[in-house]
Coordinates of C-alpha atoms in Angstrom, one line a residue:
M30 CA 108.7 104.5 138.0
M31 CA 111.7 103.1 136.2
I32 CA 111.2 102.0 132.5
E33 CA 113.8 100.0 130.7
I34 CA 114.2 100.3 127.1
R35 CA 115.7 97.2 125.2
G36 CA 116.8 96.3 121.8
V37 CA 117.8 99.9 120.5
E38 CA 121.0 101.2 119.5
C39 CA 122.7 104.2 118.0
K40 CA 124.8 102.4 115.1
N41 CA 121.7 101.5 113.0
K42 CA 119.8 104.7 112.6
G43 CA 116.5 102.9 112.4
A44 CA 116.9 101.5 116.0
Y45 CA 118.2 105.0 117.1
L46 CA 115.1 106.6 115.7
M47 CA 112.8 103.9 117.4
L48 CA 114.7 105.1 120.8
L49 CA 114.0 108.7 120.1
S50 CA 110.3 108.0 119.2
I51 CA 109.8 106.0 122.5
L52 CA 111.5 108.8 124.5
D53 CA 109.1 111.4 122.7
Q54 CA 105.9 109.4 123.7
V55 CA 107.1 108.4 127.1
R56 CA 107.9 112.0 128.2
K57 CA 104.8 113.3 126.8
T58 CA 102.7 111.1 128.9
R59 CA 104.6 110.1 131.8
K60 CA 106.7 113.0 132.8
D61 CA 107.8 111.8 136.1
D62 CA 108.9 108.4 135.1
K63 CA 112.7 107.6 134.8
I64 CA 114.1 105.8 131.8
T65 CA 117.0 103.5 131.6
V66 CA 119.1 101.9 128.8
K67 CA 122.0 99.5 129.1
P68 CA 125.1 100.9 127.5
H69 CA 126.8 99.0 124.8
D70 CA 129.8 100.6 123.3
D71 CA 129.7 98.4 120.1
T72 CA 126.4 99.8 119.3
E73 CA 127.6 103.4 120.2
I74 CA 125.1 103.5 123.1
N75 CA 127.9 104.5 125.7
F76 CA 127.4 106.5 129.0
D77 CA 127.9 109.8 127.2
K78 CA 125.4 109.0 124.6
L79 CA 122.8 108.1 127.4
I80 CA 123.4 111.1 129.4
Q81 CA 123.0 113.3 126.3
H82 CA 119.5 112.0 126.1
G83 CA 118.6 112.2 129.7
L84 CA 118.8 108.4 130.3
F85 CA 120.0 106.5 133.3
P86 CA 122.7 103.9 132.4
K87 CA 121.6 100.4 133.5
M88 CA 124.4 98.3 135.1
N89 CA 125.8 95.9 132.7
F90 CA 126.6 92.4 134.1
N91 CA 126.4 90.4 130.8
H92 CA 130.2 89.2 131.2
F93 CA 129.9 88.1 134.9
N94 CA 128.3 85.1 136.7
K95 CA 125.8 85.5 139.2
L96 CA 128.0 85.4 142.2
R97 CA 130.4 88.1 140.8
Q98 CA 127.3 90.1 139.9
E99 CA 126.1 90.3 143.6
T100 CA 129.6 91.2 144.7
I101 CA 129.9 94.1 142.3
K102 CA 126.3 95.4 143.2
R103 CA 127.3 95.3 146.9
L104 CA 130.5 97.2 146.1
F105 CA 128.7 99.8 144.1
S106 CA 125.8 100.2 146.5
G107 CA 126.6 103.3 148.0
R108 CA 127.9 104.9 144.9
R109 CA 125.1 103.9 142.4
N110 CA 122.9 107.0 143.1
V111 CA 126.0 109.2 142.8
Y112 CA 126.5 107.8 139.2
G113 CA 122.8 107.4 138.4
L114 CA 123.3 103.8 137.8
V115 CA 120.0 101.3 137.6
A116 CA 120.2 97.7 138.8
D117 CA 117.9 95.2 137.4
E118 CA 115.6 95.1 140.5
E119 CA 114.9 98.7 140.1
V120 CA 113.2 98.3 136.6
D121 CA 109.5 98.3 136.8
V122 CA 108.5 98.3 133.1
I123 CA 110.4 96.8 130.1
L124 CA 109.7 98.2 126.7
D125 CA 111.3 95.8 124.0
A126 CA 112.0 97.7 120.6
S127 CA 114.1 94.8 119.2
G128 CA 112.9 95.5 115.5
F129 CA 113.8 91.9 114.4
A130 CA 115.3 89.7 116.7
Y131 CA 113.0 86.8 117.5
G132 CA 112.9 83.9 114.8
D133 CA 115.2 81.4 112.9
Y134 CA 117.2 84.1 111.4
W135 CA 119.0 85.2 114.7
G136 CA 118.5 82.0 116.7
M137 CA 118.4 81.6 120.5
K138 CA 121.2 84.1 121.3
K139 CA 119.5 87.2 120.7
M140 CA 116.2 85.8 122.4
R141 CA 118.0 85.1 125.5
R142 CA 120.1 88.3 125.4
R143 CA 117.0 90.6 124.7
I144 CA 114.4 89.2 127.4
L145 CA 113.9 85.6 127.7
R146 CA 116.2 85.2 130.7
D147 CA 114.7 88.2 132.6
I148 CA 111.0 88.0 132.0
D149 CA 110.2 85.7 134.9
V150 CA 112.1 88.1 137.3
V151 CA 110.5 91.1 135.9
K152 CA 107.1 89.5 136.3
N153 CA 107.5 88.0 139.5
R154 CA 108.1 91.4 141.2
G155 CA 104.9 92.9 139.8
G156 CA 106.6 94.5 136.7
K157 CA 105.4 95.0 133.1
V158 CA 107.0 93.5 130.0
I159 CA 105.8 94.9 126.7
L160 CA 107.1 94.0 123.2
L161 CA 106.6 97.0 120.8
P162 CA 106.0 96.4 117.1
Q163 CA 108.5 94.4 115.4
A164 CA 109.0 91.5 112.8
F165 CA 108.8 88.1 114.3
G166 CA 109.6 84.6 113.2
P167 CA 109.4 82.1 111.5
F168 CA 110.0 79.7 114.4
N169 CA 110.9 76.3 112.8
N170 CA 113.5 75.9 115.5
K171 CA 112.0 74.0 118.5
A172 CA 114.0 75.7 121.1
L173 CA 112.9 79.1 119.6
K174 CA 109.3 78.2 119.6
R175 CA 109.4 77.3 123.3
G176 CA 111.4 80.5 124.3
M177 CA 108.8 82.6 122.2
N178 CA 105.8 80.7 124.0
K179 CA 107.4 81.5 127.4
I180 CA 107.6 85.2 126.2
I181 CA 104.0 85.3 124.8
K182 CA 102.6 83.6 128.1
N183 CA 104.4 86.3 130.5
A184 CA 104.3 89.5 128.5
D185 CA 101.6 92.0 129.1
L186 CA 101.4 93.0 125.4
I187 CA 103.1 92.0 122.4
Y188 CA 102.7 93.9 119.1
A189 CA 103.6 92.3 115.8
R190 CA 104.4 94.7 113.0
D191 CA 102.9 92.9 110.1
P192 CA 100.3 90.1 109.3
V193 CA 103.0 87.5 108.7
S194 CA 104.8 88.1 112.3
Y195 CA 101.3 88.2 113.8
T196 CA 100.4 84.8 112.4
Y197 CA 103.8 83.4 113.3
L198 CA 103.0 84.2 117.1
R199 CA 99.4 83.3 116.9
E200 CA 100.5 79.9 115.8
I201 CA 102.4 79.5 119.0
N202 CA 100.0 80.9 121.4
D203 CA 96.8 82.6 120.4
K204 CA 96.8 84.8 123.7
E205 CA 94.7 88.1 123.4
S206 CA 97.9 90.1 124.5
V207 CA 99.3 89.4 121.0
K208 CA 98.2 92.4 118.9
L209 CA 98.9 94.0 115.6
A210 CA 100.2 97.5 115.2
P211 CA 102.5 99.4 112.7
D212 CA 105.9 100.7 113.1
F213 CA 105.6 103.7 115.6
T214 CA 108.2 106.0 114.2
S215 CA 105.6 107.8 112.1
L216 CA 104.8 109.8 115.0
M217 CA 108.3 111.3 115.4
E218 CA 107.9 114.2 112.6
V219 CA 110.3 116.4 111.2
P220 CA 110.1 119.8 109.3
L221 CA 110.0 119.3 105.7
K222 CA 110.7 121.7 102.5
S223 CA 107.9 122.2 100.3
S224 CA 109.8 121.2 97.0
K225 CA 111.3 117.7 97.0
K226 CA 114.8 117.2 95.3
G227 CA 117.1 114.4 94.4
V228 CA 116.9 110.5 94.3
A229 CA 118.2 108.9 97.5
I230 CA 119.7 105.2 97.1
I231 CA 119.9 103.7 100.6
P232 CA 122.1 100.5 100.3
N233 CA 122.2 97.6 102.7
H234 CA 125.0 95.1 102.9
K235 CA 122.5 92.4 104.0
M236 CA 121.4 92.3 100.3
I237 CA 124.8 90.7 99.5
A238 CA 125.5 88.9 102.8
N239 CA 122.2 86.9 102.2
A240 CA 122.3 86.4 98.6
S241 CA 123.6 83.2 97.1
P242 CA 127.1 83.1 95.6
D243 CA 125.6 83.2 91.9
N244 CA 123.4 86.3 93.0
V245 CA 126.1 88.4 94.9
G246 CA 127.0 90.5 91.7
N247 CA 123.3 91.3 90.7
Y248 CA 122.6 93.7 93.3
L249 CA 125.7 95.7 92.7
N250 CA 124.7 95.8 89.1
F251 CA 121.3 96.6 89.7
L252 CA 122.3 99.9 91.5
T253 CA 125.0 100.8 89.0
E254 CA 122.5 100.5 86.0
L255 CA 119.8 102.1 87.9
I256 CA 122.0 105.3 88.8
Q257 CA 123.3 105.4 85.3
L258 CA 119.7 105.6 84.1
L259 CA 118.8 108.1 86.7
Q260 CA 122.1 110.4 85.7
N261 CA 120.8 110.0 82.0
E262 CA 117.4 111.7 83.1
Q263 CA 119.4 114.4 84.6
Q264 CA 118.6 113.4 88.3
D265 CA 120.5 114.3 91.1
V266 CA 121.3 111.0 92.6
F267 CA 123.2 110.4 95.9
F268 CA 123.8 107.4 98.3
L269 CA 122.2 107.9 101.8
I270 CA 123.9 105.8 104.4
H271 CA 121.4 104.5 106.9
E272 CA 123.9 102.4 109.2
G273 CA 127.4 101.9 109.3
N274 CA 130.6 101.5 107.7
D275 CA 129.3 98.2 105.8
D276 CA 126.9 100.1 103.8
Y277 CA 129.2 102.9 103.3
Q278 CA 131.8 100.6 101.4
L279 CA 129.0 99.1 99.3
A280 CA 128.2 102.5 98.2
E281 CA 132.0 103.1 97.5
Q282 CA 132.0 99.8 95.5
V283 CA 129.0 100.8 93.3
N284 CA 130.8 104.4 92.7
S285 CA 134.0 102.7 91.4
M286 CA 131.7 100.8 88.8
L287 CA 130.3 104.2 87.6
A288 CA 131.8 106.6 85.0
K289 CA 130.4 109.5 87.2
E290 CA 130.5 108.9 90.9
V291 CA 127.7 110.0 93.0
A292 CA 127.8 111.9 96.4
I293 CA 127.6 109.6 99.7
W294 CA 125.6 111.5 102.4
K295 CA 125.6 110.2 106.0
S296 CA 124.6 111.6 109.4
D297 CA 124.9 110.4 112.9
N298 CA 121.4 112.1 113.6
P299 CA 118.5 109.9 112.8
L300 CA 116.1 112.8 112.5
A301 CA 118.4 114.4 110.1
I302 CA 118.4 111.2 107.9
K303 CA 114.4 111.1 108.2
Q304 CA 114.3 114.8 107.2
R305 CA 116.7 114.1 104.3
I306 CA 114.5 111.1 103.1
G307 CA 111.4 113.4 103.4
N308 CA 113.1 116.1 101.4
S309 CA 113.8 113.8 98.6
R310 CA 111.9 113.4 95.5
L311 CA 112.2 109.6 95.0
V312 CA 113.9 107.0 97.2
I313 CA 115.2 103.6 96.4
T314 CA 116.0 101.7 99.7
S315 CA 117.2 98.3 101.0
R316 CA 116.7 99.5 104.5
Y317 CA 113.6 98.9 106.7
H318 CA 113.3 102.3 108.2
G319 CA 114.3 104.1 105.1
L320 CA 111.3 102.5 103.6
M321 CA 109.0 103.6 106.6
S322 CA 110.5 107.1 106.4
A323 CA 109.7 107.8 102.9
L324 CA 106.2 106.1 103.2
F325 CA 105.4 108.0 106.3
Q326 CA 106.4 111.3 104.6
S327 CA 104.5 110.5 101.4
V328 CA 107.8 110.1 99.3
P329 CA 107.4 107.7 96.3
V330 CA 109.6 104.6 97.2
F331 CA 110.9 101.3 95.8
A332 CA 112.4 98.7 97.9
T333 CA 114.5 95.5 97.9
S334 CA 113.7 92.9 100.3
W335 CA 115.9 90.3 102.5
S336 CA 112.9 89.8 105.1
H337 CA 109.2 89.4 104.9
K338 CA 108.9 92.9 106.8
Y339 CA 109.5 94.7 103.4
E340 CA 106.8 92.8 101.4
M341 CA 104.3 93.2 104.2
V342 CA 104.6 96.9 104.6
L343 CA 104.6 97.7 101.1
K344 CA 101.2 95.4 100.7
E345 CA 99.9 97.5 103.5
Y346 CA 100.5 100.5 101.7
E347 CA 99.0 99.0 98.5
M348 CA 102.4 99.6 96.8
D349 CA 103.1 95.7 96.3
D350 CA 104.5 96.7 92.7
H351 CA 107.2 98.9 94.3
L352 CA 109.2 95.9 95.4
I353 CA 112.2 95.1 93.3
D354 CA 114.0 92.0 92.9
P355 CA 117.7 92.8 91.9
N356 CA 117.9 89.2 90.6
D357 CA 115.4 89.9 87.9
S358 CA 115.9 93.4 87.1
S359 CA 114.4 94.0 83.6
K360 CA 114.0 97.2 81.4
M361 CA 110.2 97.2 82.7
T362 CA 111.5 97.5 86.3
Y363 CA 113.6 100.4 85.3
Q364 CA 110.8 102.1 83.2
K365 CA 108.5 101.8 86.2
I366 CA 111.1 103.6 88.7
I367 CA 111.9 106.4 85.9
G368 CA 108.1 106.8 85.3
T369 CA 107.5 107.7 89.0
L370 CA 109.5 111.0 88.3
N371 CA 106.6 112.2 86.1
S372 CA 104.9 115.0 87.9
I373 CA 101.4 113.6 87.5
R374 CA 102.3 110.0 88.6
H375 CA 104.5 111.3 91.1
N376 CA 101.6 113.5 92.6
E377 CA 99.1 110.6 92.5
I378 CA 101.5 108.3 94.6
S379 CA 102.4 111.1 97.2
A380 CA 98.7 111.6 97.7
H381 CA 98.0 108.1 98.1
L382 CA 100.8 107.5 100.6
N383 CA 99.7 110.7 102.5
K384 CA 96.3 109.3 103.2
K385 CA 97.7 105.7 104.2
A386 CA 100.4 107.5 106.7
E387 CA 97.6 109.4 108.5
D388 CA 95.6 106.0 108.9
H389 CA 98.8 104.8 110.0
K390 CA 99.5 107.4 112.7
L391 CA 96.0 106.8 114.1
Q392 CA 96.7 103.2 114.6
S393 CA 100.2 104.0 116.6
R394 CA 98.4 106.6 118.8
K395 CA 95.8 103.9 119.7
M396 CA 98.6 101.5 120.5
W397 CA 100.5 104.0 122.8
D398 CA 97.1 104.5 124.6
E399 CA 96.8 100.8 125.2
I400 CA 100.4 100.8 126.5
F401 CA 100.2 103.6 128.8
Y402 CA 96.8 102.3 130.2
C403 CA 98.6 98.9 130.6
I404 CA 101.5 100.7 132.5
A405 CA 99.3 102.8 134.7
N406 CA 97.0 99.7 135.7

């Protein structure tokens, strides 16, 4: 069987971590299946990267019309197996791990590119389409709502990652295949040290890109003041880059505002990033999978938000008061963050997170059981 994974990339380390997590689960359960991913140089998923992970490159025809696609397929028909190239008609199962692509924020472009234009073709030849846990909505745009309704009608399983996303989907179509399941990267574990050290600051340029003109500087000022306070508390503070150059430049901008610069740590390996987060004593993050990696590994964490997905996961972990608004930073906010470093408070939070994370992992295992049952039948 040929399984195609969609919506993943290597540039965004959260999406890369999802790819590795899917590979881990599929290869444990369905050892004989082949896995394909479409190469995209702009997201660092090129042929070399795919081969490195034992994946089969899918032929990419996005830039050609249907007539040219068929011509190229005929030309390649005798050589595809030599190069390990996979054509659309060879895909039996689509696993969509887009993370956050369906809703008004991204519009129709991502919906068409991800799955909408192919779902009929896959289903008509008896294939399976499964949307893995991700954030959905809102769907105020009528075309988006129609497109999402078509996806819900045809997909075998759709998992919303939070109650708000689940409600958005059920308002469009209350089909039983729409389910609720948590982020599944919790099952991808890395070895951790017994002692936690350092405060990781994970920036996100979307906090500025999505801000109103009056609030653009608030995020930078918040990070600057927070780091200064942590430095006064003799804490080892560092920036952890969870995505690309935009986040790195934001960290450099904050450093230019500090009397004493902090280190900027980055890695191309999402497992190394997860491990560094797990070995930290405290995390302040504006990246979703930075938040998830902290929660899964029982590291006290505070988060800023530009989407409902942050609020929902903190609520699920009963950590609502750990959501920070950079536009309304007060002494009380800073005191709460600094207070988390107190040993007694720190241990209480870690124990609470550990229990929640174990419940989370049980839900993810149940979800994968449902998925593999669906694929097998």
